[in-house]
XYZ file of N, CA and C in Angstrom:
702
model
N 138.819 -34.307 320.624
C 138.344 -34.028 319.264
C 136.895 -34.464 319.124
N 136.100 -33.632 318.521
C 134.680 -33.898 318.352
C 134.447 -35.084 317.423
N 133.525 -35.954 317.789
C 133.124 -37.077 316.947
C 131.853 -36.710 316.191
N 131.769 -37.184 314.965
C 130.571 -36.928 314.161
C 129.398 -37.712 314.721
N 128.230 -37.112 314.665
C 126.975 -37.781 314.992
C 126.052 -37.654 313.795
N 125.150 -38.622 313.658
C 124.167 -38.548 312.589
C 122.758 -38.599 313.160
N 121.880 -37.888 312.501
C 120.486 -37.771 312.924
C 119.605 -38.422 311.868
N 118.687 -39.249 312.296
C 117.784 -39.894 311.344
C 116.692 -38.921 310.919
N 116.463 -38.862 309.620
C 115.420 -38.019 309.039
C 114.490 -38.936 308.256
N 113.256 -39.003 308.682
C 112.300 -39.920 308.064
C 111.870 -39.422 306.681
N 111.314 -40.322 305.911
C 110.852 -40.002 304.566
C 109.799 -38.902 304.631
N 109.931 -37.930 303.736
C 108.985 -36.806 303.711
C 108.862 -36.288 302.286
N 107.766 -35.637 302.002
C 107.539 -35.003 300.711
C 107.245 -33.526 300.937
N 107.735 -32.700 300.040
C 107.439 -31.273 300.148
C 107.600 -30.605 298.791
N 107.128 -29.388 298.685
C 107.251 -28.607 297.464
C 108.550 -27.806 297.541
N 109.485 -28.158 296.691
C 110.807 -27.534 296.699
C 110.833 -26.327 295.764
N 111.377 -25.251 296.286
C 111.587 -24.066 295.467
C 112.843 -23.371 295.976
N 113.771 -23.111 295.077
C 115.001 -22.416 295.428
C 115.045 -21.072 294.726
N 115.534 -20.054 295.392
C 115.635 -18.726 294.805
C 117.102 -18.320 294.713
N 117.374 -17.376 293.842
C 118.728 -16.887 293.642
C 118.665 -15.507 292.997
N 119.770 -14.810 293.062
C 119.836 -13.531 292.372
C 119.832 -13.761 290.862
N 119.277 -12.850 290.130
C 119.314 -12.910 288.669
C 120.094 -11.691 288.200
N 121.346 -11.935 287.830
C 122.223 -10.882 287.369
C 123.298 -11.519 286.503
N 124.084 -10.713 285.852
C 125.096 -11.229 284.939
C 126.010 -12.218 285.640
N 126.141 -13.416 285.058
C 127.035 -14.426 285.601
C 126.430 -15.291 286.683
N 125.274 -14.924 287.220
C 124.653 -15.724 288.263
C 123.794 -16.824 287.647
N 123.238 -17.651 288.524
C 122.439 -18.789 288.084
C 121.147 -18.303 287.447
N 120.941 -18.666 286.194
C 119.738 -18.257 285.470
C 118.684 -19.362 285.436
N 118.955 -20.484 286.102
C 118.033 -21.604 286.076
C 116.836 -21.348 286.994
N 115.749 -22.003 286.680
C 114.562 -21.933 287.519
C 114.487 -23.214 288.335
N 114.436 -23.109 289.643
C 114.447 -24.282 290.519
C 113.113 -24.387 291.258
N 112.146 -25.022 290.614
C 110.876 -25.260 291.258
C 109.846 -24.194 290.893
N 108.656 -24.342 291.476
C 108.299 -25.357 292.474
C 108.170 -26.754 291.867
N 108.614 -27.749 292.623
C 108.532 -29.138 292.188
C 108.325 -30.007 293.421
N 107.558 -31.056 293.249
C 107.274 -31.968 294.352
C 108.440 -32.934 294.500
N 109.031 -33.024 295.685
C 110.192 -33.890 295.908
C 109.954 -34.787 297.119
N 110.677 -35.912 297.119
C 110.674 -36.832 298.256
C 112.076 -36.866 298.845
N 112.168 -36.759 300.146
C 113.439 -36.757 300.866
C 113.422 -37.882 301.890
N 114.541 -38.594 301.994
C 114.699 -39.604 303.033
C 114.043 -40.933 302.702
N 114.215 -41.862 303.653
C 114.878 -41.676 304.946
C 116.394 -41.556 304.802
N 116.977 -40.725 305.662
C 118.400 -40.449 305.617
C 118.968 -40.382 307.022
N 120.275 -40.618 307.092
C 121.047 -40.252 308.263
C 121.875 -39.037 307.862
N 121.710 -37.942 308.572
C 122.363 -36.684 308.212
C 123.399 -36.309 309.260
N 124.561 -35.858 308.802
C 125.608 -35.410 309.719
C 125.110 -34.238 310.558
N 125.332 -34.337 311.840
C 124.937 -33.263 312.754
C 125.823 -32.036 312.580
N 127.093 -32.275 312.223
C 128.071 -31.202 312.100
C 128.688 -31.200 310.697
N 129.153 -30.038 310.279
C 130.019 -30.027 309.112
C 131.296 -30.774 309.466
N 131.913 -31.383 308.471
C 133.121 -32.176 308.696
C 134.244 -31.260 309.187
N 134.935 -31.696 310.217
C 135.973 -30.882 310.845
C 137.363 -31.212 310.305
N 138.315 -30.362 310.659
C 139.719 -30.655 310.353
C 140.130 -32.003 310.930
N 139.727 -32.252 312.173
C 140.090 -33.505 312.816
C 139.499 -34.709 312.117
N 138.248 -34.619 311.716
C 137.604 -35.721 311.001
C 138.267 -35.959 309.660
N 138.610 -34.877 308.958
C 139.221 -35.036 307.640
C 140.637 -35.595 307.777
N 141.347 -35.202 308.810
C 142.688 -35.745 309.041
C 142.614 -37.250 309.275
N 141.633 -37.698 310.050
C 141.458 -39.134 310.275
C 141.171 -39.849 308.959
N 140.340 -39.248 308.130
C 140.059 -39.818 306.809
C 141.344 -40.010 306.010
N 142.215 -39.014 306.009
C 143.460 -39.133 305.256
C 144.334 -40.254 305.800
N 144.355 -40.403 307.123
C 145.148 -41.471 307.720
C 144.582 -42.844 307.378
N 143.275 -42.957 307.340
C 142.633 -44.254 307.110
C 142.567 -44.626 305.637
N 142.428 -43.626 304.785
C 142.207 -43.908 303.355
C 143.448 -43.759 302.497
N 144.379 -42.924 302.921
C 145.535 -42.613 302.090
C 145.198 -41.723 300.912
N 144.066 -41.060 300.967
C 143.617 -40.234 299.848
C 144.583 -39.091 299.565
N 144.904 -38.930 298.272
C 145.682 -37.787 297.800
C 145.058 -37.345 296.483
N 144.601 -36.112 296.363
C 144.004 -35.667 295.097
C 145.041 -35.575 293.996
N 144.586 -35.735 292.763
C 145.510 -35.654 291.625
C 146.127 -34.266 291.516
N 145.357 -33.250 291.828
C 145.835 -31.867 291.798
C 145.788 -31.341 293.229
N 146.931 -31.069 293.811
C 146.993 -30.676 295.220
C 147.107 -29.165 295.433
N 147.035 -28.389 294.374
C 147.148 -26.947 294.546
C 145.991 -26.403 295.381
N 146.326 -25.599 296.365
C 145.389 -24.993 297.318
C 144.708 -26.005 298.230
N 145.117 -27.246 298.160
C 144.513 -28.305 298.969
C 144.955 -28.171 300.426
N 143.994 -27.977 301.329
C 144.267 -27.870 302.770
C 145.396 -26.885 303.053
N 145.373 -25.767 302.362
C 146.484 -24.827 302.455
C 146.556 -24.125 303.807
N 145.520 -24.258 304.616
C 145.554 -23.681 305.959
C 146.216 -24.610 306.973
N 146.519 -25.860 306.573
C 147.212 -26.798 307.448
C 148.718 -26.537 307.401
N 149.420 -27.089 308.373
C 150.875 -26.955 308.428
C 151.507 -28.337 308.570
N 152.440 -28.640 307.660
C 153.136 -29.931 307.697
C 152.170 -31.113 307.667
N 151.129 -30.975 306.832
C 150.202 -32.080 306.618
C 149.172 -32.293 307.699
N 149.022 -31.317 308.615
C 148.027 -31.469 309.679
C 147.487 -30.103 310.070
N 146.273 -30.109 310.611
C 145.657 -28.875 311.088
C 146.478 -28.286 312.247
N 146.342 -26.987 312.419
C 147.058 -26.325 313.512
C 146.436 -26.688 314.869
N 147.254 -26.677 315.879
C 146.787 -27.020 317.217
C 145.624 -26.120 317.623
N 144.581 -26.744 318.161
C 143.404 -26.012 318.589
C 142.358 -25.826 317.514
N 142.635 -26.279 316.292
C 141.686 -26.096 315.194
C 141.031 -27.400 314.750
N 141.149 -28.440 315.575
C 140.615 -29.743 315.179
C 139.100 -29.740 315.018
N 138.387 -28.883 315.755
C 136.930 -28.870 315.685
C 136.369 -27.747 314.819
N 137.227 -27.057 314.094
C 136.762 -26.092 313.104
C 136.406 -26.843 311.822
N 135.491 -26.316 311.018
C 135.146 -27.006 309.771
C 136.333 -27.063 308.826
N 136.522 -28.198 308.178
C 137.587 -28.306 307.184
C 137.198 -27.467 305.970
N 138.150 -26.727 305.438
C 137.961 -25.895 304.256
C 139.123 -26.153 303.309
N 139.170 -25.419 302.209
C 140.206 -25.616 301.197
C 140.217 -27.054 300.681
N 139.015 -27.573 300.503
C 138.810 -28.848 299.821
C 137.802 -28.601 298.702
N 137.900 -29.373 297.645
C 136.982 -29.232 296.517
C 135.761 -30.121 296.712
N 134.777 -29.948 295.851
C 133.631 -30.856 295.857
C 134.106 -32.291 295.641
N 135.088 -32.473 294.778
C 135.625 -33.809 294.508
C 136.266 -34.405 295.763
N 137.024 -33.593 296.502
C 137.628 -34.062 297.757
C 136.547 -34.453 298.757
N 135.510 -33.631 298.848
C 134.413 -33.907 299.773
C 133.696 -35.201 299.401
N 133.508 -35.428 298.115
C 132.856 -36.660 297.667
C 133.711 -37.884 297.995
N 135.029 -37.743 297.895
C 135.923 -38.848 298.237
C 135.804 -39.196 299.715
N 135.761 -38.181 300.559
C 135.575 -38.397 301.996
C 134.254 -39.133 302.241
N 133.183 -38.613 301.673
C 131.865 -39.198 301.895
C 131.818 -40.653 301.450
N 132.342 -40.931 300.267
C 132.281 -42.282 299.719
C 133.051 -43.271 300.584
N 134.158 -42.837 301.156
C 134.982 -43.733 301.977
C 134.206 -44.234 303.190
N 133.291 -43.407 303.693
C 132.502 -43.794 304.860
C 131.081 -44.223 304.503
N 130.867 -44.541 303.226
C 129.555 -45.008 302.797
C 128.494 -43.937 302.806
N 128.910 -42.698 302.635
C 127.991 -41.573 302.641
C 128.041 -40.861 301.295
N 127.395 -39.720 301.213
C 127.444 -38.878 300.018
C 127.099 -37.447 300.421
N 127.301 -36.519 299.510
C 126.853 -35.156 299.744
C 125.340 -35.079 299.536
N 124.658 -34.208 300.235
C 123.214 -34.076 300.037
C 122.886 -33.358 298.731
N 121.746 -33.685 298.160
C 121.234 -32.893 297.049
C 120.772 -31.550 297.596
N 120.494 -30.616 296.700
C 119.987 -29.324 297.162
C 118.642 -29.469 297.873
N 117.764 -30.299 297.329
C 116.446 -30.473 297.943
C 116.573 -31.104 299.323
N 117.500 -32.063 299.471
C 117.725 -32.667 300.778
C 118.292 -31.643 301.752
N 119.304 -30.893 301.303
C 119.919 -29.900 302.186
C 118.868 -28.909 302.682
N 118.019 -28.452 301.790
C 117.007 -27.455 302.162
C 116.035 -28.014 303.188
N 115.655 -29.264 303.034
C 114.741 -29.873 303.999
C 115.428 -30.065 305.347
N 116.707 -30.440 305.328
C 117.444 -30.596 306.579
C 117.557 -29.274 307.329
N 117.643 -28.180 306.587
C 117.756 -26.860 307.206
C 116.405 -26.324 307.659
N 115.366 -26.531 306.860
C 114.066 -25.901 307.119
C 113.102 -26.773 307.896
N 113.286 -28.112 307.803
C 112.411 -29.025 308.512
C 111.012 -29.099 307.936
N 110.152 -29.911 308.537
C 108.785 -30.061 308.037
C 107.942 -28.799 308.182
N 108.422 -27.848 308.997
C 107.703 -26.569 309.150
C 108.097 -25.576 308.064
N 109.108 -25.927 307.265
C 109.590 -25.080 306.163
C 110.003 -23.696 306.662
N 110.794 -23.683 307.709
C 111.272 -22.430 308.281
C 112.090 -21.631 307.270
N 112.068 -20.327 307.444
C 112.887 -19.445 306.622
C 114.367 -19.567 306.988
N 114.632 -19.686 308.278
C 115.984 -19.863 308.821
C 116.012 -21.175 309.580
N 117.170 -21.753 309.813
C 117.193 -23.040 310.514
C 116.461 -23.015 311.851
N 116.530 -21.906 312.574
C 115.938 -21.808 313.917
C 114.499 -21.319 313.910
N 113.975 -20.884 312.776
C 112.605 -20.374 312.735
C 112.409 -19.377 311.618
N 111.401 -18.537 311.738
C 111.068 -17.594 310.671
C 111.571 -16.183 310.916
N 112.163 -15.940 312.079
C 112.666 -14.611 312.391
C 114.178 -14.553 312.197
N 114.646 -13.549 311.463
C 116.082 -13.368 311.286
C 116.717 -13.013 312.629
N 117.804 -13.699 312.980
C 118.490 -13.444 314.244
C 119.965 -13.794 314.064
N 120.790 -12.788 313.795
C 122.197 -13.029 313.507
C 122.979 -13.566 314.701
N 122.423 -13.458 315.912
C 123.121 -14.002 317.070
C 123.131 -15.529 317.060
N 122.286 -16.142 316.235
C 122.173 -17.594 316.192
C 123.025 -18.222 315.088
N 123.804 -17.413 314.398
C 124.649 -17.943 313.322
C 125.947 -17.147 313.259
N 126.977 -17.763 312.756
C 128.286 -17.117 312.670
C 128.404 -16.396 311.332
N 127.974 -15.141 311.318
C 128.092 -14.287 310.135
C 128.644 -12.935 310.570
N 129.204 -12.213 309.609
C 129.785 -10.895 309.872
C 130.801 -10.958 311.020
N 131.614 -12.020 311.035
C 132.577 -12.203 312.114
C 133.990 -12.240 311.545
N 134.951 -12.550 312.397
C 136.352 -12.519 311.995
C 136.956 -13.904 311.806
N 136.146 -14.956 311.895
C 136.729 -16.273 311.702
C 135.758 -17.405 311.941
N 136.236 -18.602 311.696
C 135.442 -19.803 311.853
C 135.224 -20.120 313.326
N 134.146 -20.820 313.604
C 133.844 -21.297 314.944
C 133.784 -22.814 314.942
N 133.937 -23.416 316.133
C 133.775 -24.862 316.274
C 132.404 -25.274 315.755
N 132.344 -26.429 315.124
C 131.117 -26.848 314.444
C 129.970 -27.136 315.405
N 130.278 -27.302 316.693
C 129.208 -27.556 317.675
C 128.867 -26.321 318.498
N 129.248 -25.139 318.012
C 128.904 -23.904 318.699
C 127.507 -23.430 318.286
N 126.973 -22.471 319.018
C 125.664 -21.857 318.771
C 124.528 -22.880 318.697
N 124.334 -23.663 319.745
C 123.231 -24.637 319.739
C 121.863 -24.001 319.596
N 121.751 -22.705 319.926
C 120.472 -22.018 319.786
C 120.073 -21.818 318.325
N 121.005 -22.082 317.403
C 120.710 -21.880 315.986
C 120.550 -23.153 315.187
N 120.392 -24.295 315.858
C 120.300 -25.556 315.126
C 118.994 -25.630 314.332
N 119.005 -26.499 313.325
C 117.824 -26.715 312.490
C 116.811 -27.568 313.249
N 115.602 -27.749 312.716
C 114.599 -28.575 313.394
C 115.058 -30.007 313.658
N 116.055 -30.484 312.905
C 116.587 -31.827 313.128
C 117.811 -31.824 314.037
N 118.158 -30.660 314.561
C 119.296 -30.570 315.460
C 120.629 -30.469 314.766
N 120.642 -30.046 313.494
C 121.886 -29.917 312.747
C 122.459 -28.512 312.960
N 123.759 -28.458 313.183
C 124.429 -27.213 313.535
C 124.917 -26.439 312.310
N 124.912 -25.123 312.438
C 125.523 -24.212 311.468
C 125.043 -24.434 310.033
N 123.742 -24.570 309.858
C 123.212 -24.632 308.509
C 122.977 -23.228 307.952
N 123.300 -22.248 308.762
C 123.391 -20.855 308.313
C 124.651 -20.293 308.946
N 125.539 -19.753 308.125
C 126.768 -19.176 308.645
C 127.883 -20.191 308.831
N 129.000 -19.708 309.293
C 130.246 -20.446 309.497
C 130.897 -20.769 308.157
N 130.395 -21.779 307.416
C 130.909 -22.048 306.070
C 129.757 -22.362 305.122
N 129.913 -21.947 303.875
C 129.039 -22.457 302.822
C 129.239 -23.973 302.748
N 128.261 -24.703 302.209
C 128.365 -26.156 302.121
C 128.141 -26.635 300.695
N 128.985 -27.594 300.295
C 128.817 -28.234 298.993
C 127.540 -29.066 298.963
N 126.902 -29.112 297.796
C 125.857 -30.083 297.522
C 126.357 -31.004 296.414
N 125.563 -31.990 296.052
C 126.065 -33.059 295.194
C 125.967 -32.792 293.699
N 125.077 -31.875 293.295
C 124.846 -31.710 291.860
C 125.925 -30.882 291.164
N 126.128 -31.202 289.900
C 126.927 -30.375 288.995
C 126.032 -29.999 287.821
N 126.060 -28.726 287.427
C 125.182 -28.225 286.376
C 126.011 -27.692 285.209
N 125.386 -27.663 284.048
C 126.042 -27.113 282.864
C 125.245 -25.918 282.350
N 125.926 -24.802 282.192
C 125.328 -23.579 281.659
C 125.627 -23.528 280.159
N 124.647 -23.911 279.340
C 124.865 -23.985 277.889
C 125.004 -22.598 277.266
N 124.420 -21.584 277.892
C 124.530 -20.232 277.343
C 125.951 -19.694 277.438
N 126.656 -20.085 278.505
C 128.008 -19.569 278.724
C 129.075 -20.665 278.665
N 128.645 -21.897 278.349
C 129.556 -23.020 278.105
C 130.487 -23.272 279.291
N 129.896 -23.488 280.474
C 130.714 -23.834 281.630
C 129.891 -24.662 282.613
N 130.616 -25.431 283.423
C 129.987 -26.190 284.500
C 129.999 -25.362 285.782
N 129.003 -25.597 286.629
C 128.982 -24.913 287.907
C 128.315 -25.780 288.960
N 128.576 -25.438 290.211
C 127.928 -26.081 291.345
C 127.205 -25.007 292.142
N 126.441 -25.430 293.135
C 125.746 -24.472 293.988
C 126.079 -24.773 295.446
N 126.218 -23.709 296.210
C 126.530 -23.803 297.627
C 125.317 -23.399 298.448
N 125.285 -23.886 299.672
C 124.176 -23.593 300.574
C 124.683 -23.104 301.926
N 123.899 -22.242 302.573
C 124.081 -21.957 303.978
C 124.772 -20.677 304.375
N 125.556 -20.040 303.514
C 126.299 -18.812 303.805
C 127.482 -19.065 304.720
N 128.318 -18.030 304.919
C 129.548 -18.195 305.702
C 129.783 -16.993 306.603
N 130.823 -17.107 307.421
C 131.121 -16.048 308.388
C 131.620 -14.771 307.727
N 132.255 -14.904 306.568
C 132.989 -13.787 305.970
C 132.115 -13.007 304.993
N 132.239 -11.704 305.045
C 131.575 -10.841 304.077
C 132.623 -9.940 303.443
N 132.808 -10.078 302.138
C 133.798 -9.268 301.440
C 133.355 -7.806 301.409
N 134.310 -6.876 301.390
C 133.947 -5.456 301.331
C 133.090 -5.096 300.122
N 133.359 -5.753 298.997
C 132.590 -5.514 297.773
C 132.153 -6.863 297.238
N 130.902 -7.269 297.540
C 130.461 -8.626 297.182
C 129.460 -8.586 296.030
N 129.886 -7.999 294.918
C 129.011 -7.939 293.751
C 128.624 -9.334 293.273
N 129.582 -10.262 293.305
C 129.284 -11.619 292.859
C 129.058 -12.589 294.007
N 129.755 -12.425 295.125
C 129.633 -13.362 296.233
C 128.862 -12.700 297.357
N 127.668 -13.182 297.554
C 126.804 -12.578 298.552
C 127.349 -12.810 299.947
N 127.217 -11.833 300.822
C 127.731 -11.958 302.175
C 126.622 -12.024 303.197
N 126.996 -12.436 304.404
C 126.031 -12.485 305.483
C 125.098 -13.675 305.400
N 124.146 -13.708 306.318
C 123.205 -14.825 306.384
C 122.276 -14.836 305.172
N 121.951 -16.030 304.693
C 120.956 -16.182 303.627
C 119.919 -17.197 304.087
N 118.664 -17.035 303.672
C 117.606 -17.970 304.075
C 117.850 -19.386 303.545
N 117.091 -20.322 304.090
C 117.254 -21.735 303.744
C 117.034 -22.035 302.268
N 116.204 -21.235 301.597
C 115.844 -21.552 300.211
C 116.703 -20.803 299.192
N 117.862 -20.302 299.613
C 118.756 -19.577 298.698
C 120.015 -20.393 298.411
N 120.547 -20.235 297.207
C 121.829 -20.858 296.915
C 122.734 -19.887 296.165
N 123.993 -20.260 296.069
C 124.995 -19.433 295.415
C 125.684 -20.240 294.322
N 125.724 -19.705 293.124
C 126.370 -20.363 291.996
C 127.881 -20.157 292.059
N 128.639 -21.238 291.777
C 130.100 -21.167 291.731
C 130.582 -21.870 290.465
N 131.309 -21.163 289.626
C 131.858 -21.749 288.411
C 132.930 -22.773 288.767
N 132.960 -23.892 288.052
C 134.023 -24.877 288.223
C 135.176 -24.522 287.296
N 136.333 -24.255 287.892
C 137.482 -23.771 287.133
C 138.698 -24.690 287.272
N 138.496 -25.918 287.777
C 139.601 -26.825 288.046
C 139.858 -26.858 289.541
N 140.272 -28.018 290.064
C 140.351 -28.187 291.510
C 141.225 -27.151 292.201
N 142.259 -26.685 291.551
C 143.123 -25.685 292.174
C 142.350 -24.428 292.534
N 141.312 -24.107 291.736
C 140.509 -22.913 291.991
C 139.126 -23.253 292.530
N 138.884 -24.543 292.799
C 137.602 -24.968 293.335
C 137.684 -25.252 294.829
N 138.772 -24.808 295.452
C 138.957 -24.972 296.899
C 138.946 -23.587 297.535
N 138.134 -23.442 298.567
C 137.898 -22.117 299.134
C 138.035 -22.155 300.653
N 138.446 -21.037 301.228
C 138.624 -20.968 302.675
C 137.320 -20.703 303.415
N 136.213 -20.588 302.692
C 134.909 -20.335 303.317
C 133.874 -21.396 302.943
N 134.324 -22.547 302.419
C 133.400 -23.605 301.985
C 133.800 -24.934 302.610
N 132.843 -25.598 303.223
C 133.042 -26.926 303.782
C 131.928 -27.857 303.332
N 131.623 -28.876 304.129
C 130.579 -29.823 303.719
C 130.131 -30.671 304.899
N 128.940 -31.227 304.741
C 128.446 -32.284 305.620
C 127.917 -33.401 304.738
N 127.703 -34.571 305.304
C 127.304 -35.740 304.505
C 125.949 -36.270 304.955
N 125.382 -37.087 304.087
C 124.188 -37.858 304.423
C 124.425 -39.305 304.023
N 123.595 -40.178 304.539
C 123.724 -41.614 304.246
C 122.350 -42.203 304.048
N 122.217 -43.042 303.037
C 120.954 -43.728 302.817
C 120.670 -44.693 303.972
N 119.415 -44.841 304.332
C 119.039 -45.820 305.342
C 117.647 -46.345 305.057
N 117.303 -47.439 305.693
C 115.991 -48.063 305.494
C 114.947 -47.428 306.396
């Protein structure tokens, strides 16, 4: 079973700007440009795997208050054989935060996630400025091990920051015009729906995010969303 590794990211400043589609129901907020400071941080090299999350459950005894759709791809309380190194999915942002907190970590902010993906060169894609779908798991039939496609790592050596699974970030936002809370996801996933009017498919650049309405944990767990963590350091 793959062990998590963390990469040190030194303190840096950059001009943060996030883009998104502007259409009915999508994020209408303006994100930047704004001057931000990131780090120093220790960043997870991989998205959290089924095996890592299973160990967390054994060590912490964590059980969410609402278990509907929770780890629904597992069987008899454990991941299926051979899937230990696939990214854990069907967990909510709240579940991910519980995992992170237990190990003294947290979810990254959007500005942190973007810097981890783009690096000090501010790449368009984790691997550079040229689109190359061979370097990410998109338009495919399933999840891949979190340490696959080393040719697509970010400038800090982080895997699958484009494709495989969307990733949770730490912020929660309130849309006063439509009276609902929402979160934003980063990185894109392997799956592309036949009709993705609301959920964009395929690879997305480092500076893009996707709005997701919070509808209660039972509906806040998805088979295409996972997470990675960061940790404060001196």
